[in-house]
Amino acid sequence: MIVTDTAMIMAAGYGKRMRPLTATRPKPLVQVAGKAMIDHVYEHLWNAGISKTVVNVHYLADALEAHLGGLKYPIDVKISDEREALLETGGGMTKALPLIDADPFFCLNSDNIWLNGSRDAFQILSDDWDADKMDALLLLVPHKNAFHHNGRGDFHLDAEGRISWRKSGRVAPYIFTGIQLISKRLLRDAPDGAFSTRIFWDRAMEDGRLYGALHEGQWFDVGTPEAIAPTEAALLSG
């Protein structure tokens, strides 16, 4: 059983690497395998039993709100409105906090495409969650299961599952999927305005309260138009 029925979906960014497709639509509405990227996310949420979502909006917010009003899944949607100012990931989570009535809650990117393995991604995080020792649990994927991703990795894991950053000039074995399970403790004493989630992660890491869990399926980095076709092929074959 999953530990919460609530998720925040990060959907406010400009999607600059996806241009020209994002010149006239927000990145969450770019089509992959016949449906908007955010609809892939909602399909996973629905299958996992998540019934409440908070979505932050900024770029082309009207189009995204209209789309969310016509979802095929009967999932509650609340809008965290960032039209006046884009607040980045940390600021976006902080602004949305009054709309989130669960603790912990899932947080994930709206442009996430993945295939589950033997366990659902949200089930993995739920199974590994320990509220007594964790402020956040990040879903990570090894390089061999991360497709169209050219980076050098994000994190190392110690024997207990605690996370540390990739060292400069080195390769780290695990990539962040953009999916995490968060305690509201993580968001305490937030600064004002726009800032990155890294502020929260760094503090949790220093306190030994930032952990990672490993995704058992495939994850696709669909950051550019060129990544769409091979991702579609993999989804159809999977």
PDB file of C-alpha atoms in Angstrom:
ATOM      1  CA  MET A   1       0.000   0.000   0.000  1.00  0.00           C
ATOM      2  CA  ILE A   2       1.268   3.498  -0.797  1.00  0.00           C
ATOM      3  CA  VAL A   3       1.848   5.820   2.148  1.00  0.00           C
ATOM      4  CA  THR A   4      -0.071   8.822   0.766  1.00  0.00           C
ATOM      5  CA  ASP A   5      -2.822   9.565  -1.739  1.00  0.00           C
ATOM      6  CA  THR A   6      -1.403  13.006  -2.630  1.00  0.00           C
ATOM      7  CA  ALA A   7       1.163  14.235  -5.147  1.00  0.00           C
ATOM      8  CA  MET A   8       2.513  17.593  -6.266  1.00  0.00           C
ATOM      9  CA  ILE A   9       3.282  17.874  -9.975  1.00  0.00           C
ATOM     10  CA  MET A  10       5.889  20.419 -11.055  1.00  0.00           C
ATOM     11  CA  ALA A  11       4.603  21.964 -14.301  1.00  0.00           C
ATOM     12  CA  ALA A  12       5.588  25.638 -14.304  1.00  0.00           C
ATOM     13  CA  GLY A  13       8.844  25.699 -16.287  1.00  0.00           C
ATOM     14  CA  TYR A  14       9.505  27.068 -19.763  1.00  0.00           C
ATOM     15  CA  GLY A  15      10.780  23.837 -21.346  1.00  0.00           C
ATOM     16  CA  LYS A  16      13.475  25.727 -23.262  1.00  0.00           C
ATOM     17  CA  ARG A  17      15.358  22.614 -24.396  1.00  0.00           C
ATOM     18  CA  MET A  18      12.164  21.330 -26.015  1.00  0.00           C
ATOM     19  CA  ARG A  19      11.864  24.305 -28.394  1.00  0.00           C
ATOM     20  CA  PRO A  20      10.408  24.828 -30.946  1.00  0.00           C
ATOM     21  CA  LEU A  21       7.672  22.505 -29.644  1.00  0.00           C
ATOM     22  CA  THR A  22       7.261  24.649 -26.534  1.00  0.00           C
ATOM     23  CA  ALA A  23       6.973  27.922 -28.418  1.00  0.00           C
ATOM     24  CA  THR A  24       3.186  27.584 -28.421  1.00  0.00           C
ATOM     25  CA  ARG A  25       2.484  25.031 -25.689  1.00  0.00           C
ATOM     26  CA  PRO A  26       3.842  24.244 -22.230  1.00  0.00           C
ATOM     27  CA  LYS A  27       6.173  21.251 -22.103  1.00  0.00           C
ATOM     28  CA  PRO A  28       3.709  19.076 -20.122  1.00  0.00           C
ATOM     29  CA  LEU A  29       1.378  19.220 -23.150  1.00  0.00           C
ATOM     30  CA  VAL A  30       3.991  18.042 -25.679  1.00  0.00           C
ATOM     31  CA  GLN A  31       2.763  14.780 -27.178  1.00  0.00           C
ATOM     32  CA  VAL A  32       4.633  11.514 -26.655  1.00  0.00           C
ATOM     33  CA  ALA A  33       3.129   8.259 -27.924  1.00  0.00           C
ATOM     34  CA  GLY A  34      -0.200   9.877 -28.674  1.00  0.00           C
ATOM     35  CA  LYS A  35      -0.810  11.776 -25.456  1.00  0.00           C
ATOM     36  CA  ALA A  36       0.469  14.743 -23.504  1.00  0.00           C
ATOM     37  CA  MET A  37       3.442  14.102 -21.253  1.00  0.00           C
ATOM     38  CA  ILE A  38       1.452  15.094 -18.170  1.00  0.00           C
ATOM     39  CA  ASP A  39      -1.180  12.509 -19.089  1.00  0.00           C
ATOM     40  CA  HIS A  40       1.475   9.787 -18.829  1.00  0.00           C
ATOM     41  CA  VAL A  41       2.116  11.049 -15.304  1.00  0.00           C
ATOM     42  CA  TYR A  42      -1.580  11.007 -14.408  1.00  0.00           C
ATOM     43  CA  GLU A  43      -1.947   7.474 -15.735  1.00  0.00           C
ATOM     44  CA  HIS A  44       0.787   6.321 -13.347  1.00  0.00           C
ATOM     45  CA  LEU A  45      -0.782   8.278 -10.479  1.00  0.00           C
ATOM     46  CA  TRP A  46      -4.191   6.755 -11.105  1.00  0.00           C
ATOM     47  CA  ASN A  47      -2.816   3.224 -11.356  1.00  0.00           C
ATOM     48  CA  ALA A  48      -0.989   3.737  -8.050  1.00  0.00           C
ATOM     49  CA  GLY A  49      -4.135   4.871  -6.241  1.00  0.00           C
ATOM     50  CA  ILE A  50      -3.252   8.547  -5.894  1.00  0.00           C
ATOM     51  CA  SER A  51      -6.426  10.628  -5.824  1.00  0.00           C
ATOM     52  CA  LYS A  52      -5.310  14.207  -5.030  1.00  0.00           C
ATOM     53  CA  THR A  53      -2.834  16.401  -6.892  1.00  0.00           C
ATOM     54  CA  VAL A  54      -1.498  19.945  -6.708  1.00  0.00           C
ATOM     55  CA  VAL A  55      -0.036  21.329  -9.958  1.00  0.00           C
ATOM     56  CA  ASN A  56       2.009  24.528 -10.163  1.00  0.00           C
ATOM     57  CA  VAL A  57       1.609  26.616 -13.328  1.00  0.00           C
ATOM     58  CA  HIS A  58       3.392  29.595 -14.881  1.00  0.00           C
ATOM     59  CA  TYR A  59       4.326  29.345 -18.578  1.00  0.00           C
ATOM     60  CA  LEU A  60       1.225  29.224 -20.817  1.00  0.00           C
ATOM     61  CA  ALA A  61      -0.744  28.481 -17.667  1.00  0.00           C
ATOM     62  CA  ASP A  62      -4.189  28.933 -19.245  1.00  0.00           C
ATOM     63  CA  ALA A  63      -3.576  26.120 -21.729  1.00  0.00           C
ATOM     64  CA  LEU A  64      -2.350  23.787 -19.021  1.00  0.00           C
ATOM     65  CA  GLU A  65      -5.267  24.571 -16.715  1.00  0.00           C
ATOM     66  CA  ALA A  66      -7.736  23.942 -19.526  1.00  0.00           C
ATOM     67  CA  HIS A  67      -6.127  20.580 -20.247  1.00  0.00           C
ATOM     68  CA  LEU A  68      -6.223  19.565 -16.594  1.00  0.00           C
ATOM     69  CA  GLY A  69      -9.924  20.393 -16.518  1.00  0.00           C
ATOM     70  CA  GLY A  70     -10.548  17.618 -19.047  1.00  0.00           C
ATOM     71  CA  LEU A  71      -8.513  14.776 -17.526  1.00  0.00           C
ATOM     72  CA  LYS A  72      -9.864  11.275 -18.164  1.00  0.00           C
ATOM     73  CA  TYR A  73      -8.899  10.210 -14.635  1.00  0.00           C
ATOM     74  CA  PRO A  74     -11.144  11.249 -11.693  1.00  0.00           C
ATOM     75  CA  ILE A  75      -8.248  12.712  -9.732  1.00  0.00           C
ATOM     76  CA  ASP A  76      -8.669  15.942  -7.798  1.00  0.00           C
ATOM     77  CA  VAL A  77      -6.574  18.804  -9.190  1.00  0.00           C
ATOM     78  CA  LYS A  78      -5.679  21.966  -7.292  1.00  0.00           C
ATOM     79  CA  ILE A  79      -3.691  24.737  -9.012  1.00  0.00           C
ATOM     80  CA  SER A  80      -0.782  26.529  -7.374  1.00  0.00           C
ATOM     81  CA  ASP A  81      -0.691  29.716  -9.425  1.00  0.00           C
ATOM     82  CA  GLU A  82       2.764  31.132 -10.211  1.00  0.00           C
ATOM     83  CA  ARG A  83       1.651  33.360 -13.080  1.00  0.00           C
ATOM     84  CA  GLU A  84       3.089  36.455 -11.409  1.00  0.00           C
ATOM     85  CA  ALA A  85       6.543  34.950 -10.858  1.00  0.00           C
ATOM     86  CA  LEU A  86       8.197  31.619 -11.594  1.00  0.00           C
ATOM     87  CA  LEU A  87       9.477  30.312  -8.253  1.00  0.00           C
ATOM     88  CA  GLU A  88      11.746  27.418  -9.346  1.00  0.00           C
ATOM     89  CA  THR A  89      11.428  24.018  -7.718  1.00  0.00           C
ATOM     90  CA  GLY A  90      11.950  24.900  -4.062  1.00  0.00           C
ATOM     91  CA  GLY A  91       9.913  28.078  -4.165  1.00  0.00           C
ATOM     92  CA  GLY A  92       7.181  26.279  -6.096  1.00  0.00           C
ATOM     93  CA  MET A  93       6.882  23.552  -3.470  1.00  0.00           C
ATOM     94  CA  THR A  94       6.826  26.105  -0.676  1.00  0.00           C
ATOM     95  CA  LYS A  95       4.062  28.158  -2.313  1.00  0.00           C
ATOM     96  CA  ALA A  96       1.971  25.033  -2.910  1.00  0.00           C
ATOM     97  CA  LEU A  97       2.305  23.785   0.653  1.00  0.00           C
ATOM     98  CA  PRO A  98      -1.017  25.267   1.930  1.00  0.00           C
ATOM     99  CA  LEU A  99      -2.813  23.249  -0.772  1.00  0.00           C
ATOM    100  CA  ILE A 100      -1.186  19.958   0.271  1.00  0.00           C
ATOM    101  CA  ASP A 101      -3.040  18.288   3.140  1.00  0.00           C
ATOM    102  CA  ALA A 102      -0.897  15.135   3.329  1.00  0.00           C
ATOM    103  CA  ASP A 103       2.402  14.416   5.044  1.00  0.00           C
ATOM    104  CA  PRO A 104       4.372  12.881   3.448  1.00  0.00           C
ATOM    105  CA  PHE A 105       3.466  13.542  -0.180  1.00  0.00           C
ATOM    106  CA  PHE A 106       4.896  12.595  -3.543  1.00  0.00           C
ATOM    107  CA  CYS A 107       6.452  15.267  -5.751  1.00  0.00           C
ATOM    108  CA  LEU A 108       7.299  14.658  -9.393  1.00  0.00           C
ATOM    109  CA  ASN A 109       7.993  16.406 -12.651  1.00  0.00           C
ATOM    110  CA  SER A 110       5.189  16.784 -15.174  1.00  0.00           C
ATOM    111  CA  ASP A 111       7.400  15.667 -18.062  1.00  0.00           C
ATOM    112  CA  ASN A 112       8.327  12.308 -16.541  1.00  0.00           C
ATOM    113  CA  ILE A 113       8.132   9.220 -18.757  1.00  0.00           C
ATOM    114  CA  TRP A 114       8.910   5.835 -17.251  1.00  0.00           C
ATOM    115  CA  LEU A 115       8.028   2.153 -17.328  1.00  0.00           C
ATOM    116  CA  ASN A 116       7.604   0.278 -14.067  1.00  0.00           C
ATOM    117  CA  GLY A 117       9.467  -2.916 -13.298  1.00  0.00           C
ATOM    118  CA  SER A 118       8.232  -5.543 -10.859  1.00  0.00           C
ATOM    119  CA  ARG A 119       7.058  -2.770  -8.517  1.00  0.00           C
ATOM    120  CA  ASP A 120       5.345   0.528  -9.208  1.00  0.00           C
ATOM    121  CA  ALA A 121       7.612   3.567  -8.692  1.00  0.00           C
ATOM    122  CA  PHE A 122       5.330   4.960  -5.973  1.00  0.00           C
ATOM    123  CA  GLN A 123       5.219   1.562  -4.265  1.00  0.00           C
ATOM    124  CA  ILE A 124       9.022   1.439  -4.146  1.00  0.00           C
ATOM    125  CA  LEU A 125       9.136   4.800  -2.383  1.00  0.00           C
ATOM    126  CA  SER A 126       6.343   3.767  -0.026  1.00  0.00           C
ATOM    127  CA  ASP A 127       8.020   0.464   0.845  1.00  0.00           C
ATOM    128  CA  ASP A 128      11.334   2.192   1.635  1.00  0.00           C
ATOM    129  CA  TRP A 129       9.886   5.189   3.482  1.00  0.00           C
ATOM    130  CA  ASP A 130      10.890   5.614   7.122  1.00  0.00           C
ATOM    131  CA  ALA A 131       9.466   8.809   8.607  1.00  0.00           C
ATOM    132  CA  ASP A 132      11.675   8.579  11.685  1.00  0.00           C
ATOM    133  CA  LYS A 133      14.919   8.928   9.743  1.00  0.00           C
ATOM    134  CA  MET A 134      13.989  10.529   6.395  1.00  0.00           C
ATOM    135  CA  ASP A 135      13.044  14.040   5.305  1.00  0.00           C
ATOM    136  CA  ALA A 136      13.013  13.033   1.635  1.00  0.00           C
ATOM    137  CA  LEU A 137      13.360   9.815  -0.361  1.00  0.00           C
ATOM    138  CA  LEU A 138      14.411  10.251  -3.996  1.00  0.00           C
ATOM    139  CA  LEU A 139      13.737   7.674  -6.711  1.00  0.00           C
ATOM    140  CA  LEU A 140      17.003   7.021  -8.542  1.00  0.00           C
ATOM    141  CA  VAL A 141      17.841   4.996 -11.629  1.00  0.00           C
ATOM    142  CA  PRO A 142      21.187   3.475 -12.707  1.00  0.00           C
ATOM    143  CA  HIS A 143      22.671   4.631 -16.001  1.00  0.00           C
ATOM    144  CA  LYS A 144      21.808   1.366 -17.775  1.00  0.00           C
ATOM    145  CA  ASN A 145      18.089   1.997 -17.217  1.00  0.00           C
ATOM    146  CA  ALA A 146      18.166   5.734 -18.059  1.00  0.00           C
ATOM    147  CA  PHE A 147      17.515   6.322 -21.746  1.00  0.00           C
ATOM    148  CA  HIS A 148      18.538   9.414 -23.779  1.00  0.00           C
ATOM    149  CA  HIS A 149      20.347  10.792 -20.737  1.00  0.00           C
ATOM    150  CA  ASN A 150      23.863  12.053 -21.398  1.00  0.00           C
ATOM    151  CA  GLY A 151      24.771  13.317 -17.957  1.00  0.00           C
ATOM    152  CA  ARG A 152      27.406  11.963 -15.576  1.00  0.00           C
ATOM    153  CA  GLY A 153      24.936  10.991 -12.879  1.00  0.00           C
ATOM    154  CA  ASP A 154      23.688  12.860  -9.830  1.00  0.00           C
ATOM    155  CA  PHE A 155      24.184  10.838  -6.672  1.00  0.00           C
ATOM    156  CA  HIS A 156      26.036   8.165  -4.766  1.00  0.00           C
ATOM    157  CA  LEU A 157      24.345   5.926  -2.181  1.00  0.00           C
ATOM    158  CA  ASP A 158      26.003   4.608   0.949  1.00  0.00           C
ATOM    159  CA  ALA A 159      25.290   1.184   2.456  1.00  0.00           C
ATOM    160  CA  GLU A 160      22.318   2.605   4.388  1.00  0.00           C
ATOM    161  CA  GLY A 161      20.781   4.278   1.338  1.00  0.00           C
ATOM    162  CA  ARG A 162      21.797   7.830   2.240  1.00  0.00           C
ATOM    163  CA  ILE A 163      22.520  10.150  -0.672  1.00  0.00           C
ATOM    164  CA  SER A 164      25.599  12.211  -1.490  1.00  0.00           C
ATOM    165  CA  TRP A 165      26.270  14.417  -4.511  1.00  0.00           C
ATOM    166  CA  ARG A 166      28.457  13.418  -7.430  1.00  0.00           C
ATOM    167  CA  LYS A 167      32.003  14.655  -6.941  1.00  0.00           C
ATOM    168  CA  SER A 168      33.318  17.233  -9.410  1.00  0.00           C
ATOM    169  CA  GLY A 169      34.937  15.597 -12.432  1.00  0.00           C
ATOM    170  CA  ARG A 170      33.613  12.158 -11.470  1.00  0.00           C
ATOM    171  CA  VAL A 171      30.765   9.919 -12.621  1.00  0.00           C
ATOM    172  CA  ALA A 172      28.030   9.035 -10.135  1.00  0.00           C
ATOM    173  CA  PRO A 173      26.154   5.739 -10.550  1.00  0.00           C
ATOM    174  CA  TYR A 174      22.615   7.051 -10.057  1.00  0.00           C
ATOM    175  CA  ILE A 175      20.398   9.609 -11.791  1.00  0.00           C
ATOM    176  CA  PHE A 176      17.456  11.368 -10.157  1.00  0.00           C
ATOM    177  CA  THR A 177      14.217  10.475 -11.937  1.00  0.00           C
ATOM    178  CA  GLY A 178      12.349  13.597 -10.814  1.00  0.00           C
ATOM    179  CA  ILE A 179      10.147  11.536  -8.466  1.00  0.00           C
ATOM    180  CA  GLN A 180      10.420  11.821  -4.690  1.00  0.00           C
ATOM    181  CA  LEU A 181       8.545  11.295  -1.446  1.00  0.00           C
ATOM    182  CA  ILE A 182       8.777  14.286   0.884  1.00  0.00           C
ATOM    183  CA  SER A 183       8.032  15.037   4.500  1.00  0.00           C
ATOM    184  CA  LYS A 184       6.832  18.557   5.169  1.00  0.00           C
ATOM    185  CA  ARG A 185       9.795  18.780   7.548  1.00  0.00           C
ATOM    186  CA  LEU A 186      11.980  19.115   4.463  1.00  0.00           C
ATOM    187  CA  LEU A 187      10.360  22.460   3.596  1.00  0.00           C
ATOM    188  CA  ARG A 188      10.795  24.164   6.961  1.00  0.00           C
ATOM    189  CA  ASP A 189      12.366  27.631   7.236  1.00  0.00           C
ATOM    190  CA  ALA A 190      12.144  28.215   3.491  1.00  0.00           C
ATOM    191  CA  PRO A 191      13.600  31.424   2.045  1.00  0.00           C
ATOM    192  CA  ASP A 192      11.398  33.869   0.176  1.00  0.00           C
ATOM    193  CA  GLY A 193      11.062  34.010  -3.592  1.00  0.00           C
ATOM    194  CA  ALA A 194      12.524  31.697  -6.208  1.00  0.00           C
ATOM    195  CA  PHE A 195      15.042  29.044  -5.217  1.00  0.00           C
ATOM    196  CA  SER A 196      16.050  25.474  -5.985  1.00  0.00           C
ATOM    197  CA  THR A 197      15.040  22.369  -4.050  1.00  0.00           C
ATOM    198  CA  ARG A 198      18.771  21.825  -3.628  1.00  0.00           C
ATOM    199  CA  ILE A 199      18.653  24.153  -0.602  1.00  0.00           C
ATOM    200  CA  PHE A 200      16.392  21.652   1.150  1.00  0.00           C
ATOM    201  CA  TRP A 201      18.311  18.626  -0.100  1.00  0.00           C
ATOM    202  CA  ASP A 202      21.668  19.992   1.034  1.00  0.00           C
ATOM    203  CA  ARG A 203      20.346  20.537   4.550  1.00  0.00           C
ATOM    204  CA  ALA A 204      18.764  17.088   4.686  1.00  0.00           C
ATOM    205  CA  MET A 205      21.968  15.557   3.318  1.00  0.00           C
ATOM    206  CA  GLU A 206      24.029  17.288   6.003  1.00  0.00           C
ATOM    207  CA  ASP A 207      21.608  15.975   8.640  1.00  0.00           C
ATOM    208  CA  GLY A 208      21.801  12.433   7.220  1.00  0.00           C
ATOM    209  CA  ARG A 209      18.102  12.522   6.329  1.00  0.00           C
ATOM    210  CA  LEU A 210      18.221  12.441   2.496  1.00  0.00           C
ATOM    211  CA  TYR A 211      17.812   8.916   1.143  1.00  0.00           C
ATOM    212  CA  GLY A 212      17.495   7.196  -2.211  1.00  0.00           C
ATOM    213  CA  ALA A 213      15.516   4.223  -3.529  1.00  0.00           C
ATOM    214  CA  LEU A 214      16.186   2.466  -6.828  1.00  0.00           C
ATOM    215  CA  HIS A 215      13.679   2.341  -9.666  1.00  0.00           C
ATOM    216  CA  GLU A 216      13.247  -1.175 -11.046  1.00  0.00           C
ATOM    217  CA  GLY A 217      12.101  -0.249 -14.550  1.00  0.00           C
ATOM    218  CA  GLN A 218      13.132   2.070 -17.375  1.00  0.00           C
ATOM    219  CA  TRP A 219      13.243   5.867 -17.232  1.00  0.00           C
ATOM    220  CA  PHE A 220      13.363   8.210 -20.228  1.00  0.00           C
ATOM    221  CA  ASP A 221      14.930  11.659 -20.332  1.00  0.00           C
ATOM    222  CA  VAL A 222      12.645  13.402 -22.820  1.00  0.00           C
ATOM    223  CA  GLY A 223      14.259  16.808 -22.665  1.00  0.00           C
ATOM    224  CA  THR A 224      14.595  17.584 -26.382  1.00  0.00           C
ATOM    225  CA  PRO A 225      12.484  17.007 -29.501  1.00  0.00           C
ATOM    226  CA  GLU A 226      15.050  14.444 -30.712  1.00  0.00           C
ATOM    227  CA  ALA A 227      14.320  12.204 -27.705  1.00  0.00           C
ATOM    228  CA  ILE A 228      10.613  11.841 -28.508  1.00  0.00           C
ATOM    229  CA  ALA A 229      10.728   9.305 -31.357  1.00  0.00           C
ATOM    230  CA  PRO A 230      13.052   6.783 -29.645  1.00  0.00           C
ATOM    231  CA  THR A 231      11.035   7.101 -26.442  1.00  0.00           C
ATOM    232  CA  GLU A 232       7.848   6.377 -28.359  1.00  0.00           C
ATOM    233  CA  ALA A 233       9.454   3.302 -29.914  1.00  0.00           C
ATOM    234  CA  ALA A 234      10.530   2.041 -26.490  1.00  0.00           C
ATOM    235  CA  LEU A 235       7.067   2.619 -25.000  1.00  0.00           C
ATOM    236  CA  LEU A 236       5.392   0.748 -27.836  1.00  0.00           C
ATOM    237  CA  SER A 237       7.779  -2.185 -27.487  1.00  0.00           C
ATOM    238  CA  GLY A 238       7.536  -2.206 -23.696  1.00  0.00           C
TER     239      GLY A 238
END
